[in-house]
Amino acid sequence: MDHDPAEALGGGAREARGAREGFPRRQSAREAAARTYARALPIVPVRARGMTIEGADGCRYLDCLSGAGALALGHNHPVVLEAIRKVLDSGAPLNALDLATPVKDAFVTELFRTLPPGLADRARIRFCGPTGNDAVRTANELVRAAAGRAPGLLSGDEAAIVRVAYPQDCTDLSRAGAAAPPAGVIVESVQGEGGVFPVPDSWLRRVRQLTADRSVPLIADEIQTGVGRTGAFWAVEHSGVTPDVMVLSEAIGGSLPLAVVVYRDDLDDLDPGEPGTPTGTFRGNQLAMAAGTATLAHVRENRLAERASSLGARMLHQLRSFSGDVACVGEVRGRGLMIGVELVDESGETESALELAAEVQRECLRRGLIVGLGGRHARVVRLLPPLTITDEQAAAVLDRLTDAIQAAAQRRQGTTRQGTTRQGTTRQGTTRQGTTLQRGGTSRTHRAP
């Protein structure tokens, strides 16, 4: 976490302090209590580039939240900005509903180029509302219309959906709670918000076989796992499975809101005007499509999925080695650059583990690291860094995270000294092990002697 020395003097410091305190105070007074990230992360971002966010108070942070996974290339990547400016400068419509445009055509062409081969050859695409939830609902309507009944899903947020243990041995699809085979089965290859649980590839292949034998569409939820995040362009590809439907959002919009459903062409039997026909004002967001095209192409051309696989494996290995010496870390799991560190309390109390996770998140923020929480009871620290993260930044992330975990654990045990750390005082840009400096967009942690 850095501070501009000029900001620390006189009126600049007062302005910075006012900005830091004023914006959150007004947000709290004006916005609904449903705020989530703002409660845990009391910062006011004013500038961002790559993996670095700068707050209104001059502090800089390494962002391992990445817009909940929507920023595959990090903040304001040059190829994304160039694509957006090109559309703005061209005078093209910014919202074209579902009309054909050159921007949309380029997006669909690039997206289809990345699809699993078995699906790409016969794919159709359906644009829907701009969120992942919109895409899940659209996929639900798609398979329900094709089968003439409501689908039972293995995972999802639809109110009428039957949920089952994840993953379970599905020897019979009727065990998912439906009287008859469901109209569709939707699966996340890596559960994200659920706590970063990768499913075994063999299990997913078994589900694919069961659904294929019964002519039940398999829907791959790639909302958070897609676009190279897990070390393959699409997470389902790890298992060699070809789904019938893919639900896509977040990173496909290149940081802007966009969601689509890609599916096998024989499922496209819905006549225009029938119930379930997708509608929505923001299906034609041209800026999101342009940003998405640039992001998809950059990830593909620069082999960032392979990069996520190798770097993610190293980070997982280092975190697992660290966990062997720390009692409060229960399990480290993930795939690629989708990593979760589950925290536990030696007493076994859920509430205590939740408080520990929240304390770790706060300690990370003090050290200039932004992380998310997820999983049952929000006790899993989640890392979703951009695919452009450097080796140096990855090392800084691990240093700050492990340091934060140790500090939080010590505080819980009542052994942490207030205001003073093992090697110095924690204050503004100084961490427990030294000072973190920002140069040229890359964070470097300098150890104190």
CSV table of C-alpha atoms in Angstrom, one decimal, residues 40-285:
chain,number,residue,atom,x,y,z
A,40,ALA,CA,-15.9,-5.1,4.2
A,41,LEU,CA,-13.7,-2.9,1.9
A,42,PRO,CA,-14.0,0.8,3.1
A,43,ILE,CA,-12.0,2.3,0.3
A,44,VAL,CA,-12.9,4.8,-2.4
A,45,PRO,CA,-11.2,3.8,-5.7
A,46,VAL,CA,-10.4,6.8,-7.9
A,47,ARG,CA,-7.8,5.3,-10.3
A,48,ALA,CA,-7.0,1.8,-11.4
A,49,ARG,CA,-4.6,0.1,-13.9
A,50,GLY,CA,-3.9,-3.6,-14.2
A,51,MET,CA,-3.9,-5.1,-10.8
A,52,THR,CA,-3.5,-1.9,-8.9
A,53,ILE,CA,-6.2,0.3,-7.4
A,54,GLU,CA,-5.6,3.7,-6.0
A,55,GLY,CA,-7.9,5.1,-3.4
A,56,ALA,CA,-9.0,8.7,-2.8
A,57,ASP,CA,-6.6,8.8,0.2
A,58,GLY,CA,-3.6,8.0,-2.0
A,59,CYS,CA,-3.3,4.4,-0.8
A,60,ARG,CA,-2.6,1.7,-3.5
A,61,TYR,CA,-3.8,-1.9,-3.4
A,62,LEU,CA,-3.3,-5.1,-5.2
A,63,ASP,CA,-6.7,-6.2,-6.4
A,64,CYS,CA,-7.3,-9.9,-6.0
A,65,LEU,CA,-11.1,-9.4,-6.3
A,66,SER,CA,-11.0,-8.3,-10.0
A,67,GLY,CA,-14.6,-7.2,-10.0
A,68,ALA,CA,-15.7,-10.6,-8.7
A,69,GLY,CA,-13.8,-12.1,-11.6
A,70,ALA,CA,-15.2,-9.8,-14.3
A,71,LEU,CA,-11.7,-8.2,-15.0
A,72,ALA,CA,-9.8,-11.0,-16.8
A,73,LEU,CA,-7.2,-8.4,-17.9
A,74,GLY,CA,-7.3,-6.3,-14.8
A,75,HIS,CA,-8.4,-2.6,-14.7
A,76,ASN,CA,-8.3,-0.5,-17.8
A,77,HIS,CA,-6.2,-2.7,-20.0
A,78,PRO,CA,-4.9,-0.9,-23.1
A,79,VAL,CA,-6.6,-3.3,-25.6
A,80,VAL,CA,-9.9,-2.9,-23.8
A,81,LEU,CA,-9.7,0.9,-23.7
A,82,GLU,CA,-8.7,1.1,-27.3
A,83,ALA,CA,-11.7,-1.1,-28.3
A,84,ILE,CA,-14.1,1.1,-26.4
A,85,ARG,CA,-12.6,4.4,-27.8
A,86,LYS,CA,-12.9,3.0,-31.3
A,87,VAL,CA,-16.6,2.5,-30.9
A,88,LEU,CA,-17.1,5.9,-29.2
A,89,ASP,CA,-15.1,7.7,-31.9
A,90,SER,CA,-16.9,5.9,-34.8
A,91,GLY,CA,-20.3,7.3,-34.0
A,92,ALA,CA,-21.8,3.8,-33.8
A,93,PRO,CA,-25.0,3.3,-31.7
A,94,LEU,CA,-24.2,2.4,-28.2
A,95,ASN,CA,-27.4,0.3,-27.7
A,96,ALA,CA,-28.6,-1.6,-30.8
A,97,LEU,CA,-31.1,-4.0,-29.0
A,98,ASP,CA,-30.8,-7.3,-30.9
A,99,LEU,CA,-30.0,-5.7,-34.3
A,100,ALA,CA,-27.0,-6.9,-36.3
A,101,THR,CA,-24.0,-4.6,-36.1
A,102,PRO,CA,-20.4,-4.9,-37.1
A,103,VAL,CA,-19.4,-4.8,-33.4
A,104,LYS,CA,-21.8,-7.7,-32.5
A,105,ASP,CA,-20.6,-9.7,-35.5
A,106,ALA,CA,-17.0,-9.4,-34.4
A,107,PHE,CA,-17.9,-10.4,-30.9
A,108,VAL,CA,-19.8,-13.5,-31.9
A,109,THR,CA,-17.1,-14.5,-34.3
A,110,GLU,CA,-14.4,-14.3,-31.6
A,111,LEU,CA,-16.5,-16.0,-29.0
A,112,PHE,CA,-17.3,-18.9,-31.3
A,113,ARG,CA,-13.6,-19.3,-32.0
A,114,THR,CA,-12.9,-20.1,-28.4
A,115,LEU,CA,-15.8,-22.6,-27.8
A,116,PRO,CA,-15.2,-26.3,-27.2
A,117,PRO,CA,-14.9,-27.9,-30.7
A,118,GLY,CA,-17.9,-30.2,-30.2
A,119,LEU,CA,-20.1,-27.2,-29.5
A,120,ALA,CA,-18.6,-24.5,-31.8
A,121,ASP,CA,-19.5,-26.4,-34.9
A,122,ARG,CA,-23.2,-26.2,-34.2
A,123,ALA,CA,-23.6,-23.3,-31.8
A,124,ARG,CA,-26.3,-20.7,-31.5
A,125,ILE,CA,-26.1,-17.7,-29.2
A,126,ARG,CA,-28.8,-15.9,-27.3
A,127,PHE,CA,-28.2,-12.5,-25.8
A,128,CYS,CA,-30.1,-11.7,-22.6
A,129,GLY,CA,-30.0,-9.2,-19.8
A,130,PRO,CA,-26.5,-8.2,-18.7
A,131,THR,CA,-26.0,-10.3,-15.6
A,132,GLY,CA,-25.1,-13.9,-14.9
A,133,ASN,CA,-28.4,-14.4,-13.2
A,134,ASP,CA,-30.1,-13.3,-16.4
A,135,ALA,CA,-28.1,-15.9,-18.3
A,136,VAL,CA,-29.0,-18.7,-15.9
A,137,ARG,CA,-32.7,-17.7,-16.2
A,138,THR,CA,-32.5,-17.7,-20.0
A,139,ALA,CA,-30.8,-21.1,-20.1
A,140,ASN,CA,-33.5,-22.3,-17.8
A,141,GLU,CA,-36.2,-21.1,-20.1
A,142,LEU,CA,-34.4,-22.5,-23.1
A,143,VAL,CA,-34.3,-26.1,-21.8
A,144,ARG,CA,-37.7,-25.9,-20.3
A,145,ALA,CA,-39.2,-24.8,-23.6
A,146,ALA,CA,-37.4,-27.6,-25.4
A,147,ALA,CA,-38.6,-30.3,-23.0
A,148,GLY,CA,-41.9,-28.9,-22.0
A,149,ARG,CA,-41.3,-29.0,-18.3
A,150,ALA,CA,-39.3,-27.2,-15.6
A,151,PRO,CA,-35.7,-28.3,-15.2
A,152,GLY,CA,-34.2,-29.6,-12.0
A,153,LEU,CA,-30.7,-28.2,-11.5
A,154,LEU,CA,-27.7,-29.5,-9.7
A,155,SER,CA,-26.7,-25.9,-8.8
A,156,GLY,CA,-28.3,-22.5,-9.3
A,157,ASP,CA,-30.4,-19.8,-7.8
A,158,GLU,CA,-33.8,-20.4,-9.4
A,159,ALA,CA,-36.6,-20.5,-6.8
A,160,ALA,CA,-38.1,-23.8,-8.1
A,161,ILE,CA,-34.8,-25.6,-8.5
A,162,VAL,CA,-33.9,-28.7,-6.6
A,163,ARG,CA,-30.5,-28.5,-5.0
A,164,VAL,CA,-28.4,-31.6,-4.2
A,165,ALA,CA,-25.0,-32.2,-2.5
A,166,TYR,CA,-22.2,-31.0,-4.6
A,167,PRO,CA,-20.8,-33.1,-6.0
A,168,GLN,CA,-22.7,-36.3,-5.4
A,169,ASP,CA,-22.7,-39.7,-7.1
A,170,CYS,CA,-25.6,-39.2,-9.5
A,171,THR,CA,-26.2,-42.7,-10.6
A,172,ASP,CA,-29.8,-41.8,-11.4
A,173,LEU,CA,-30.8,-38.3,-12.4
A,174,SER,CA,-34.2,-38.8,-10.6
A,175,ARG,CA,-32.2,-38.6,-7.4
A,176,ALA,CA,-31.9,-34.9,-8.0
A,177,GLY,CA,-35.4,-34.7,-6.7
A,178,ALA,CA,-37.5,-34.8,-9.9
A,179,ALA,CA,-40.2,-37.4,-10.5
A,180,ALA,CA,-39.0,-37.7,-14.2
A,181,PRO,CA,-35.6,-36.9,-15.8
A,182,PRO,CA,-35.1,-33.2,-15.5
A,183,ALA,CA,-35.2,-30.9,-18.5
A,184,GLY,CA,-31.7,-29.7,-17.8
A,185,VAL,CA,-28.7,-30.1,-15.5
A,186,ILE,CA,-26.5,-27.1,-14.7
A,187,VAL,CA,-23.1,-27.5,-13.2
A,188,GLU,CA,-20.2,-25.2,-12.2
A,189,SER,CA,-16.9,-26.9,-12.9
A,190,VAL,CA,-15.5,-24.9,-10.0
A,191,GLN,CA,-18.0,-23.5,-7.5
A,192,GLY,CA,-17.0,-19.9,-7.0
A,193,GLU,CA,-19.2,-18.1,-4.5
A,194,GLY,CA,-19.8,-21.5,-2.9
A,195,GLY,CA,-16.2,-21.6,-1.6
A,196,VAL,CA,-14.0,-22.5,-4.6
A,197,PHE,CA,-14.7,-26.2,-4.9
A,198,PRO,CA,-13.4,-27.8,-8.2
A,199,VAL,CA,-15.4,-30.8,-9.1
A,200,PRO,CA,-13.5,-34.0,-10.0
A,201,ASP,CA,-13.2,-34.4,-13.8
A,202,SER,CA,-14.3,-38.0,-13.5
A,203,TRP,CA,-17.5,-36.9,-11.8
A,204,LEU,CA,-18.3,-34.4,-14.5
A,205,ARG,CA,-17.7,-37.0,-17.2
A,206,ARG,CA,-20.1,-39.3,-15.4
A,207,VAL,CA,-22.7,-36.5,-15.3
A,208,ARG,CA,-22.2,-35.9,-19.0
A,209,GLN,CA,-22.7,-39.6,-19.7
A,210,LEU,CA,-25.9,-39.8,-17.6
A,211,THR,CA,-27.4,-36.7,-19.3
A,212,ALA,CA,-26.4,-37.8,-22.8
A,213,ASP,CA,-28.0,-41.3,-22.2
A,214,ARG,CA,-31.3,-39.7,-21.2
A,215,SER,CA,-31.2,-36.8,-23.8
A,216,VAL,CA,-31.0,-34.2,-21.0
A,217,PRO,CA,-29.1,-31.0,-21.9
A,218,LEU,CA,-26.0,-30.4,-19.8
A,219,ILE,CA,-25.6,-26.7,-19.0
A,220,ALA,CA,-22.1,-25.5,-18.1
A,221,ASP,CA,-22.1,-22.4,-15.8
A,222,GLU,CA,-19.0,-20.6,-16.9
A,223,ILE,CA,-20.1,-17.2,-15.5
A,224,GLN,CA,-17.0,-16.9,-13.2
A,225,THR,CA,-14.9,-19.8,-14.4
A,226,GLY,CA,-14.7,-18.8,-18.1
A,227,VAL,CA,-12.2,-16.9,-20.3
A,228,GLY,CA,-9.0,-18.6,-19.0
A,229,ARG,CA,-9.7,-18.2,-15.3
A,230,THR,CA,-9.1,-21.9,-14.3
A,231,GLY,CA,-6.3,-22.7,-16.6
A,232,ALA,CA,-8.4,-23.7,-19.6
A,233,PHE,CA,-10.3,-21.2,-21.7
A,234,TRP,CA,-13.5,-22.8,-20.4
A,235,ALA,CA,-13.4,-24.7,-17.1
A,236,VAL,CA,-15.5,-27.6,-18.5
A,237,GLU,CA,-12.7,-28.4,-20.9
A,238,HIS,CA,-10.5,-29.8,-18.1
A,239,SER,CA,-12.7,-32.9,-18.1
A,240,GLY,CA,-12.9,-33.2,-21.9
A,241,VAL,CA,-16.7,-32.8,-21.6
A,242,THR,CA,-18.7,-30.9,-24.3
A,243,PRO,CA,-21.8,-29.3,-22.8
A,244,ASP,CA,-25.1,-28.7,-24.7
A,245,VAL,CA,-25.5,-25.2,-23.2
A,246,MET,CA,-23.0,-22.7,-21.8
A,247,VAL,CA,-23.9,-19.8,-19.5
A,248,LEU,CA,-21.5,-16.9,-19.9
A,249,SER,CA,-21.1,-13.5,-18.3
A,250,GLU,CA,-18.6,-11.4,-16.3
A,251,ALA,CA,-15.2,-11.6,-18.2
A,252,ILE,CA,-16.8,-11.9,-21.6
A,253,GLY,CA,-17.8,-8.2,-21.4
A,254,GLY,CA,-14.2,-7.1,-20.9
A,255,SER,CA,-15.2,-5.4,-17.6
A,256,LEU,CA,-18.6,-4.1,-18.9
A,257,PRO,CA,-22.0,-5.8,-18.3
A,258,LEU,CA,-22.7,-8.6,-20.8
A,259,ALA,CA,-24.3,-12.0,-20.6
A,260,VAL,CA,-25.1,-14.7,-23.2
A,261,VAL,CA,-26.2,-18.3,-23.5
A,262,VAL,CA,-24.5,-20.5,-26.1
A,263,TYR,CA,-26.2,-23.7,-27.0
A,264,ARG,CA,-26.6,-26.6,-29.4
A,265,ASP,CA,-28.6,-25.6,-32.5
A,266,ASP,CA,-31.2,-28.3,-32.1
A,267,LEU,CA,-32.4,-26.7,-28.9
A,268,ASP,CA,-33.3,-23.5,-30.8
A,269,ASP,CA,-37.0,-24.3,-31.3
A,270,LEU,CA,-38.6,-21.3,-29.6
A,271,ASP,CA,-40.8,-19.3,-32.0
A,272,PRO,CA,-40.6,-15.5,-31.6
A,273,GLY,CA,-43.3,-14.2,-29.4
A,274,GLU,CA,-43.7,-17.4,-27.4
A,275,PRO,CA,-43.3,-17.2,-23.6
A,276,GLY,CA,-39.6,-17.5,-22.8
A,277,THR,CA,-38.5,-15.5,-25.8
A,278,PRO,CA,-35.6,-13.3,-24.4
A,279,THR,CA,-36.3,-9.7,-24.1
A,280,GLY,CA,-34.5,-6.8,-22.5
A,281,THR,CA,-33.3,-3.3,-23.2
A,282,PHE,CA,-29.6,-4.0,-22.7
A,283,ARG,CA,-29.0,-7.0,-24.9
A,284,GLY,CA,-27.2,-4.8,-27.4
A,285,ASN,CA,-24.5,-3.1,-25.4
